[in-house]
Short mmCIF file of C-alpha atoms and ligand atoms in Angstrom, two decimals:
data_model
loop_
_atom_site.label_atom_id
_atom_site.label_comp_id
_atom_site.label_asym_id
_atom_site.label_seq_id
_atom_site.Cartn_x
_atom_site.Cartn_y
_atom_site.Cartn_z
CA MET A 1 77.46 112.93 84.99
CA LYS A 2 78.66 113.26 81.39
CA TYR A 3 81.61 115.55 80.73
CA HIS A 4 83.33 117.02 77.70
CA ILE A 5 86.84 118.50 77.80
CA TRP A 6 87.85 120.88 75.02
CA THR A 7 91.60 121.45 74.79
CA VAL A 8 93.86 123.90 72.95
CA GLY A 9 97.54 124.69 73.39
CA CYS A 10 100.66 122.76 74.22
CA GLN A 11 101.32 119.12 75.18
CA MET A 12 101.20 120.14 78.83
CA ASN A 13 97.55 121.11 78.35
CA VAL A 14 96.88 117.81 76.58
CA ALA A 15 98.43 115.97 79.55
CA ASP A 16 96.40 118.04 82.05
CA SER A 17 93.17 117.29 80.17
CA ARG A 18 93.92 113.56 80.14
CA LYS A 19 94.62 113.60 83.85
CA LEU A 20 91.41 115.49 84.60
CA ALA A 21 89.48 113.01 82.43
CA ALA A 22 91.03 110.11 84.38
CA GLY A 23 89.99 111.76 87.67
CA LEU A 24 86.42 112.35 86.48
CA ASP A 25 86.21 108.75 85.20
CA ARG A 26 87.50 107.47 88.52
CA ALA A 27 84.79 109.47 90.29
CA GLY A 28 82.10 107.75 88.17
CA CYS A 29 81.59 110.33 85.39
CA SER A 30 81.71 109.42 81.70
CA ALA A 31 83.14 111.28 78.73
CA THR A 32 81.06 112.37 75.76
CA ASP A 33 82.30 113.61 72.39
CA ALA A 34 79.15 115.71 71.94
CA ILE A 35 79.52 119.00 73.77
CA GLU A 36 75.74 119.57 73.68
CA ASP A 37 75.15 116.32 75.61
CA ALA A 38 77.57 117.13 78.42
CA ASP A 39 76.49 118.03 81.96
CA LEU A 40 79.93 119.50 82.50
CA VAL A 41 81.95 121.28 79.82
CA VAL A 42 85.59 122.08 80.61
CA LEU A 43 87.53 124.44 78.35
CA ASN A 44 91.27 123.89 78.82
CA THR A 45 92.69 127.14 77.49
CA CYS A 46 95.98 128.59 76.26
CA SER A 47 97.18 132.22 76.42
CA VAL A 48 100.50 131.90 74.68
CA ARG A 49 99.01 133.31 71.47
CA GLU A 50 96.09 135.61 70.93
CA HIS A 51 94.56 133.21 68.43
CA ALA A 52 94.26 130.42 71.03
CA GLU A 53 92.57 132.80 73.47
CA ASP A 54 90.15 133.95 70.75
CA ARG A 55 89.17 130.33 70.11
CA ALA A 56 88.33 129.79 73.79
CA ILE A 57 86.31 133.03 73.85
CA GLY A 58 84.44 131.83 70.74
CA GLN A 59 83.63 128.54 72.51
CA LEU A 60 82.40 130.45 75.57
CA GLY A 61 80.08 132.49 73.33
CA ARG A 62 78.56 129.29 71.91
CA LEU A 63 78.14 127.80 75.39
CA LYS A 64 76.43 130.98 76.58
CA LYS A 65 73.90 130.61 73.75
CA GLN A 66 73.14 127.02 74.88
CA ARG A 67 72.57 128.36 78.39
CA THR A 68 70.24 131.13 77.24
CA ARG A 69 68.25 128.55 75.29
CA GLY A 70 67.63 126.88 78.66
CA ARG A 71 70.06 123.94 78.59
CA ASP A 72 71.17 123.02 82.11
CA PHE A 73 74.90 122.26 82.37
CA LYS A 74 78.05 123.45 84.14
CA ILE A 75 80.90 125.34 82.50
CA ALA A 76 84.49 125.38 83.76
CA VAL A 77 87.44 127.30 82.33
CA MET A 78 90.86 125.88 83.14
CA GLY A 79 94.43 126.40 81.95
CA CYS A 80 96.61 129.37 81.11
CA MET A 81 93.78 131.90 80.64
CA VAL A 82 93.15 131.61 84.38
CA GLY A 83 95.63 133.60 86.46
CA PRO A 84 96.00 133.73 90.25
CA ARG A 85 93.27 136.38 90.29
CA HIS A 86 90.38 135.76 87.98
CA GLU A 87 87.89 138.42 89.06
CA GLU A 88 88.12 140.11 85.68
CA LEU A 89 87.40 136.83 83.87
CA ALA A 90 84.48 136.19 86.23
CA ARG A 91 83.08 139.65 85.44
CA ARG A 92 83.52 139.12 81.72
CA PHE A 93 82.03 135.62 81.69
CA PRO A 94 79.55 135.55 84.59
CA TYR A 95 77.91 132.36 83.32
CA VAL A 96 81.10 130.32 83.95
CA ASP A 97 80.68 128.14 87.07
CA ALA A 98 84.37 127.54 87.90
CA PHE A 99 87.80 128.88 87.00
CA ALA A 100 90.74 126.55 87.59
CA ARG A 101 94.45 127.30 87.22
CA PRO A 102 96.59 124.75 85.38
CA GLN A 103 96.64 121.45 87.33
CA ASP A 104 94.33 122.82 90.00
CA PHE A 105 91.40 120.51 89.42
CA ALA A 106 89.66 121.18 92.76
CA PRO A 107 87.25 123.93 91.53
CA ILE A 108 86.11 121.61 88.71
CA MET A 109 85.59 118.68 91.06
CA ARG A 110 83.56 120.95 93.35
CA ILE A 111 81.06 121.93 90.64
CA ALA A 112 80.87 118.28 89.59
CA GLY A 113 79.93 117.46 93.20
CA ILE A 114 82.99 115.23 93.74
CA ASP A 115 84.94 115.19 97.00
CA ASP A 116 88.68 115.03 96.30
CA SER A 117 89.75 116.77 99.49
CA GLY A 118 91.57 113.74 100.95
CA GLY A 119 94.84 114.66 99.23
CA GLU A 120 95.34 111.15 97.85
CA PHE A 121 93.07 111.32 94.85
CA TRP A 122 95.25 113.09 92.26
CA PRO A 123 98.71 111.64 92.98
CA ALA A 124 97.22 108.17 92.40
CA THR A 125 95.30 109.19 89.27
CA PHE A 126 96.99 108.60 85.94
CA ALA A 127 95.51 109.20 82.51
CA THR A 128 94.18 106.25 80.56
CA PRO A 129 96.36 106.08 77.46
CA ASP A 130 94.55 106.16 74.12
CA SER A 131 97.70 105.70 72.08
CA VAL A 132 101.05 103.93 72.16
CA THR A 133 102.65 107.25 73.11
CA ALA A 134 102.03 109.35 76.24
CA PHE A 135 103.06 112.71 77.67
CA VAL A 136 104.34 112.72 81.23
CA PRO A 137 104.68 116.16 82.89
CA VAL A 138 107.77 116.07 85.10
CA ILE A 139 108.23 119.73 86.03
CA HIS A 140 105.45 122.29 86.19
CA GLY A 141 105.74 126.05 85.77
CA CYS A 142 108.67 128.21 84.80
CA ASP A 143 111.04 130.58 86.64
CA LYS A 144 112.53 132.27 83.61
CA PHE A 145 110.21 135.23 82.96
CA CYS A 146 111.13 135.82 79.32
CA THR A 147 109.61 139.23 78.62
CA TYR A 148 107.10 138.04 76.00
CA CYS A 149 105.82 134.99 77.87
CA ILE A 150 102.75 134.57 80.06
CA VAL A 151 103.60 131.04 81.27
CA PRO A 152 105.32 131.91 84.61
CA TYR A 153 102.33 134.05 85.63
CA ARG A 154 99.81 131.38 84.78
CA ARG A 155 101.60 128.11 85.53
CA GLY A 156 103.58 129.40 88.51
CA ARG A 157 107.15 128.68 89.55
CA GLU A 158 109.12 125.55 88.60
CA LYS A 159 108.05 122.55 90.64
CA SER A 160 109.44 119.08 89.96
CA ARG A 161 107.54 115.89 90.63
CA PRO A 162 109.34 113.27 92.72
CA ILE A 163 111.09 110.60 90.65
CA GLU A 164 109.04 107.80 92.27
CA ASP A 165 105.73 109.43 91.22
CA ILE A 166 106.94 109.74 87.67
CA ARG A 167 108.20 106.17 87.57
CA ASN A 168 104.81 104.94 88.86
CA GLU A 169 103.07 106.86 86.10
CA VAL A 170 105.40 105.50 83.42
CA GLU A 171 104.88 101.93 84.72
CA HIS A 172 101.11 102.52 84.62
CA TYR A 173 101.31 103.57 80.96
CA ALA A 174 103.75 100.85 79.88
CA ALA A 175 101.51 98.19 81.46
CA ARG A 176 98.70 99.49 79.23
CA GLY A 177 100.58 99.31 75.95
CA VAL A 178 102.41 102.64 75.83
CA ARG A 179 105.80 102.16 74.15
CA GLU A 180 107.02 105.76 74.05
CA ILE A 181 106.82 108.53 76.65
CA THR A 182 107.69 112.19 76.41
CA LEU A 183 108.95 113.77 79.62
CA LEU A 184 107.42 117.24 79.62
CA GLY A 185 108.39 120.56 81.12
CA GLN A 186 108.33 124.18 79.94
CA THR A 187 112.07 123.99 80.70
CA VAL A 188 112.57 120.26 81.07
CA GLU A 189 116.31 120.41 81.91
CA ALA A 190 115.41 122.40 85.03
CA TYR A 191 113.98 119.13 86.35
CA GLY A 192 115.05 118.27 89.87
CA HIS A 193 116.79 121.45 91.02
CA ASP A 194 114.04 122.01 93.61
CA LEU A 195 114.11 118.39 94.86
CA GLU A 196 116.02 117.14 97.85
CA ALA A 197 119.70 116.36 97.42
CA GLY A 198 120.29 112.69 96.76
CA SER A 199 116.60 111.94 96.12
CA GLY A 200 117.22 110.09 92.90
CA ARG A 201 120.86 110.31 91.93
CA ARG A 202 122.11 106.92 90.94
CA GLU A 203 125.82 107.57 90.77
CA ALA A 204 128.07 107.04 93.73
CA GLY A 205 129.64 110.18 95.12
CA VAL A 206 127.00 112.70 94.05
CA ASP A 207 124.46 112.06 96.78
CA ASP A 208 124.84 115.64 97.90
CA ALA A 209 123.31 116.86 94.63
CA ALA A 210 119.65 117.03 93.61
CA PRO A 211 118.63 114.69 90.77
CA ASP A 212 118.61 116.04 87.23
CA LEU A 213 116.88 115.07 84.00
CA GLY A 214 119.59 112.47 83.30
CA ASP A 215 118.85 110.76 86.65
CA LEU A 216 115.15 110.77 85.82
CA MET A 217 115.81 109.21 82.41
CA ARG A 218 117.90 106.51 84.10
CA ALA A 219 115.17 105.92 86.69
CA VAL A 220 112.49 105.18 84.07
CA HIS A 221 114.77 103.54 81.51
CA ASP A 222 114.25 99.95 82.65
CA VAL A 223 110.43 100.11 82.92
CA PRO A 224 109.27 96.87 81.25
CA GLY A 225 107.58 97.42 77.89
CA LEU A 226 108.85 100.97 77.50
CA ALA A 227 110.89 101.32 74.32
CA ARG A 228 111.45 105.02 73.73
CA ILE A 229 111.92 108.12 75.89
CA ARG A 230 111.64 111.68 74.59
CA PHE A 231 111.86 114.99 76.42
CA LEU A 232 110.49 118.48 75.71
CA THR A 233 111.15 121.51 75.82
CA SER A 234 114.79 122.41 76.33
CA TYR A 235 116.05 125.67 77.75
CA PRO A 236 119.63 126.29 76.61
CA LYS A 237 120.99 127.58 79.92
CA ASP A 238 119.68 124.64 81.94
CA MET A 239 121.14 122.07 79.59
CA THR A 240 124.30 120.49 80.97
CA ALA A 241 126.92 118.20 79.48
CA ARG A 242 125.77 115.59 82.03
CA ILE A 243 122.21 115.61 80.64
CA ILE A 244 123.45 115.56 77.05
CA ASP A 245 125.66 112.57 77.89
CA ALA A 246 122.69 110.75 79.43
CA VAL A 247 120.80 111.21 76.14
CA ALA A 248 123.79 109.86 74.22
CA GLU A 249 124.33 106.89 76.53
CA LEU A 250 120.82 105.63 77.22
CA PRO A 251 119.59 103.47 74.32
CA LYS A 252 115.88 104.21 74.84
CA VAL A 253 116.33 108.00 74.84
CA CYS A 254 115.71 109.30 71.32
CA GLU A 255 118.09 111.60 69.48
CA ASN A 256 115.83 114.61 69.25
CA PHE A 257 116.26 118.00 70.95
CA ASN A 258 113.85 120.92 70.79
CA ILE A 259 115.94 123.92 71.88
CA PRO A 260 114.13 127.22 71.27
CA VAL A 261 116.54 129.95 70.17
CA GLN A 262 113.79 132.58 69.60
CA SER A 263 116.14 135.07 67.91
CA GLY A 264 119.54 135.10 66.24
CA ASP A 265 120.41 138.57 67.51
CA ASP A 266 121.96 139.37 70.89
CA ALA A 267 120.13 142.67 71.32
CA VAL A 268 116.76 140.98 70.68
CA LEU A 269 117.67 138.11 73.00
CA ALA A 270 118.45 140.69 75.69
CA ARG A 271 115.09 142.44 75.13
CA MET A 272 113.43 139.04 75.40
CA ARG A 273 115.49 138.36 78.57
CA ARG A 274 116.24 134.88 77.35
CA GLY A 275 119.28 134.72 79.61
CA TYR A 276 121.87 133.63 77.00
CA THR A 277 123.86 135.14 74.19
CA LEU A 278 123.95 133.76 70.71
CA GLU A 279 127.46 132.46 71.31
CA GLU A 280 126.30 130.54 74.39
CA TYR A 281 123.38 129.09 72.45
CA ILE A 282 125.61 127.95 69.59
CA GLU A 283 128.03 126.40 72.08
CA LYS A 284 125.22 124.22 73.55
CA PHE A 285 123.93 123.43 70.08
CA GLU A 286 127.37 122.25 68.93
CA LEU A 287 127.85 120.25 72.14
CA VAL A 288 124.63 118.34 71.46
CA ARG A 289 125.52 117.75 67.82
CA SER A 290 128.99 116.52 68.67
CA ARG A 291 127.93 114.16 71.50
CA VAL A 292 124.67 112.73 70.13
CA PRO A 293 125.25 111.11 66.74
CA GLY A 294 122.38 111.38 64.27
CA VAL A 295 120.52 113.92 66.42
CA ALA A 296 117.58 115.88 64.98
CA MET A 297 117.50 119.50 66.11
CA VAL A 298 114.29 121.51 66.37
CA THR A 299 113.90 125.12 67.42
CA ASP A 300 111.32 127.85 68.00
CA VAL A 301 111.63 131.37 66.62
CA ILE A 302 109.63 134.55 67.19
CA VAL A 303 109.79 137.13 64.40
CA GLY A 304 108.77 140.77 64.72
CA PHE A 305 109.49 141.06 68.44
CA CYS A 306 109.42 144.62 69.86
CA GLY A 307 111.91 146.83 68.04
CA GLU A 308 113.22 144.05 65.75
CA SER A 309 115.02 145.87 62.93
CA ASP A 310 115.64 144.48 59.44
CA ASP A 311 119.24 143.76 60.44
CA GLU A 312 118.23 142.00 63.64
CA PHE A 313 115.81 139.83 61.72
CA GLN A 314 118.53 139.12 59.15
CA HIS A 315 120.71 137.75 61.97
CA THR A 316 117.95 135.27 62.84
CA TYR A 317 117.63 134.27 59.20
CA ASP A 318 121.39 133.83 58.87
CA LEU A 319 121.53 131.73 62.04
CA LEU A 320 118.83 129.38 60.76
CA ALA A 321 120.63 129.07 57.42
CA ARG A 322 123.88 128.29 59.26
CA LEU A 323 122.67 125.83 61.92
CA ARG A 324 120.23 124.04 59.58
CA PHE A 325 117.61 122.77 62.03
CA ASP A 326 115.53 119.74 61.12
CA LYS A 327 112.44 121.75 61.95
CA VAL A 328 111.63 125.34 62.98
CA HIS A 329 108.43 126.40 64.71
CA VAL A 330 108.03 130.06 63.79
CA ALA A 331 105.48 132.56 65.08
CA ALA A 332 104.96 136.30 64.61
CA TYR A 333 105.12 138.16 67.91
CA SER A 334 101.80 139.15 69.44
CA PRO A 335 101.82 140.99 72.78
CA ARG A 336 100.28 139.15 75.72
CA PRO A 337 98.70 141.36 78.40
CA GLY A 338 100.39 140.84 81.76
CA THR A 339 103.87 140.19 80.36
CA ILE A 340 106.93 142.42 80.85
CA ALA A 341 107.11 143.15 77.10
CA HIS A 342 103.47 144.25 77.07
CA ARG A 343 104.13 146.65 79.92
CA THR A 344 107.50 148.04 78.90
CA LEU A 345 108.17 147.58 75.17
CA ALA A 346 106.35 148.91 72.11
CA ASP A 347 104.93 146.34 69.68
CA ASP A 348 106.27 148.50 66.86
CA VAL A 349 107.04 146.11 64.00
CA PRO A 350 104.33 146.62 61.36
CA ALA A 351 102.03 143.64 60.75
CA GLU A 352 103.17 143.39 57.09
CA ALA A 353 106.82 143.20 58.13
CA LYS A 354 105.98 140.46 60.64
CA GLN A 355 104.20 138.50 57.91
CA GLU A 356 107.08 138.95 55.46
CA ARG A 357 109.60 137.74 58.05
CA LEU A 358 107.37 134.82 58.95
CA HIS A 359 107.13 133.76 55.31
CA ALA A 360 110.86 134.19 54.78
CA VAL A 361 111.60 131.81 57.68
CA GLU A 362 108.93 129.36 56.54
CA GLN A 363 110.37 129.26 53.02
CA LEU A 364 113.95 128.88 54.23
CA GLU A 365 112.94 126.14 56.60
CA ALA A 366 110.87 124.29 54.01
CA ARG A 367 113.97 124.14 51.80
CA ILE A 368 116.36 123.08 54.58
CA SER A 369 113.98 120.47 56.06
CA GLN A 370 113.41 119.06 52.59
CA GLU A 371 117.17 118.80 51.98
CA ILE A 372 117.77 117.13 55.36
CA ASN A 373 114.91 114.68 54.89
CA ALA A 374 116.00 113.88 51.32
CA ARG A 375 119.20 112.41 52.78
CA LEU A 376 117.03 109.68 54.29
CA LEU A 377 115.86 108.45 50.87
CA ASP A 378 116.63 104.75 50.44
CA THR A 379 117.54 104.35 54.11
CA VAL A 380 115.65 102.01 56.46
CA GLN A 381 114.08 103.77 59.47
CA GLU A 382 112.83 102.17 62.67
CA VAL A 383 109.24 103.40 63.06
CA LEU A 384 106.97 103.06 66.06
CA VAL A 385 103.54 102.54 64.51
CA GLU A 386 100.95 104.89 66.01
CA SER A 387 97.83 104.84 63.82
CA ARG A 388 96.30 104.23 60.42
CA ARG A 389 94.88 107.08 58.34
CA GLU A 390 93.60 107.15 54.79
CA GLY A 391 94.86 103.65 54.06
CA ARG A 392 98.40 104.28 55.32
CA TRP A 393 100.19 103.60 58.57
CA THR A 394 101.68 106.53 60.46
CA GLY A 395 104.43 106.63 63.06
CA ARG A 396 107.71 108.33 63.91
CA ASN A 397 111.34 107.40 63.62
CA ARG A 398 113.74 107.89 66.54
CA GLN A 399 114.44 111.47 65.45
CA GLY A 400 110.73 112.28 65.74
CA LYS A 401 110.11 112.55 62.01
CA LEU A 402 106.65 111.61 60.81
CA VAL A 403 106.67 108.53 58.56
CA HIS A 404 103.69 107.37 56.46
CA PHE A 405 104.01 103.91 54.99
CA ALA A 406 102.29 100.98 53.33
CA GLY A 407 102.56 97.35 54.42
CA ASP A 408 101.76 95.07 57.33
CA ALA A 409 101.77 96.69 60.75
CA ALA A 410 99.81 97.30 63.93
CA PRO A 411 99.88 100.13 66.49
CA GLY A 412 102.65 99.63 69.04
CA GLN A 413 104.84 97.57 66.71
CA PHE A 414 108.30 98.61 65.61
CA VAL A 415 108.54 98.33 61.84
CA GLU A 416 111.46 98.85 59.50
CA VAL A 417 110.42 101.18 56.72
CA ARG A 418 112.36 101.84 53.52
CA ILE A 419 112.02 105.55 52.71
CA GLU A 420 110.96 106.21 49.11
CA HIS A 421 109.81 109.81 49.23
CA ALA A 422 110.71 112.79 51.43
CA THR A 423 109.13 116.22 51.85
CA ALA A 424 109.89 119.01 54.33
CA TRP A 425 107.18 117.70 56.65
CA SER A 426 107.25 113.91 56.42
CA LEU A 427 108.80 110.75 55.00
CA GLN A 428 106.95 108.11 53.00
CA GLY A 429 107.87 104.51 52.35
CA THR A 430 107.07 100.80 52.54
CA ALA A 431 107.48 98.41 55.48
CA LEU A 432 110.09 95.71 55.05
CA PRO A 433 108.79 92.20 55.69
CA ALA A 434 109.21 91.26 59.36
CA PRO A 435 112.25 89.01 59.90
CA VAL A 436 111.38 85.33 60.25
CA PRO A 437 112.25 84.16 63.78
CA ALA A 438 115.27 81.80 63.79
S1 SF4 B 501 111.54 129.70 79.33
FE1 SF4 B 501 110.69 131.70 78.77
S2 SF4 B 501 109.41 131.23 76.96
FE2 SF4 B 501 109.78 129.26 77.99
S3 SF4 B 501 108.00 129.03 79.34
FE3 SF4 B 501 109.64 129.99 80.55
S4 SF4 B 501 109.23 132.20 80.41
FE4 SF4 B 501 108.07 131.19 78.76
#
């Protein structure tokens, strides 16, 4: 059977798609890039933004046309569009053969005619890496219920994977040439709180505590061949000094935090039910900056959330100008059916105001990122080479910044690159000649 997996959304979706592909391969199926050749088409969907959902619905429309023209193939919809109850989706898209919640691959295996009921199939199935970097989900779901967010309803409650499972997966990747892994979770610092006490703590005297993200980083740190460890996405309240210290102490863990702030105004944060005040956020931010030298800070911001006044938006703008993040992911709020905000708050910021605020943040951030990156001019950056595009090599430095460069290199190598040009989005330079072995 030939299959095609179409994926939108976050890195968690990318990781899920890779895992499903590995399972289908293991069961004797083969991947095809051509959707019209596939016997099984899986759409791995995202509901975080309306645009992503519209893209999946567009794909479904095209698949329906292929069906009505008489082509015989199976269609599965997986990911965040599929909630615990999917009767409405089934009514709306009656030609879909299977709906599968995130990480629940069983309905897809059923329509592919594959028996995976033994319970041992998926834990022993790891994606085949197609790059020198890999995403490793470590905690699934989210317990936070921010009012605008659909994730807890679609991905369920927080559930950590055992440390041993994760280490096995990292060893599998490293043995196949992966040099850098990213430990993934919607709230990655929540890792371990639901695991058994002592099931991974390495320090003496804390065996009565469950492992945390720092313990996990220590547990995978010595995997042979692995050179870099990243982690994504941070939730300010779950971040502890102990985890921050682990990042600072462990040489393979990269100095790069993505800590979404979402708003710079306490009243908006309360309406979002983010669970922290601005002061608490800034305290964590400063703690990271003071303990992790050379750290790159990234954040996410939503503009135009329900009831956001000009003043409230200005507080966000002022915060970004003050904290000077290396990078800001900004989005205009769009209500997601099923969320608390959709049920209880009016989406009352006019579309033009949302767009203006979006552009204001984008412009501010372009200037700040450019200024921060310009400080790297004439420095030498350690780059993990990932790929070659349009005659140039591409990789990232430890802080996660994209670097394009000329010179001798190969994917998986670490190359020293002298930075000659910097924009808000990337750095450009030339590889230094490799040192001659003594
Ligand atoms: S922390 Fe909030 S925004 Fe992030 S996934 Fe959980 S509910 Fe959504």
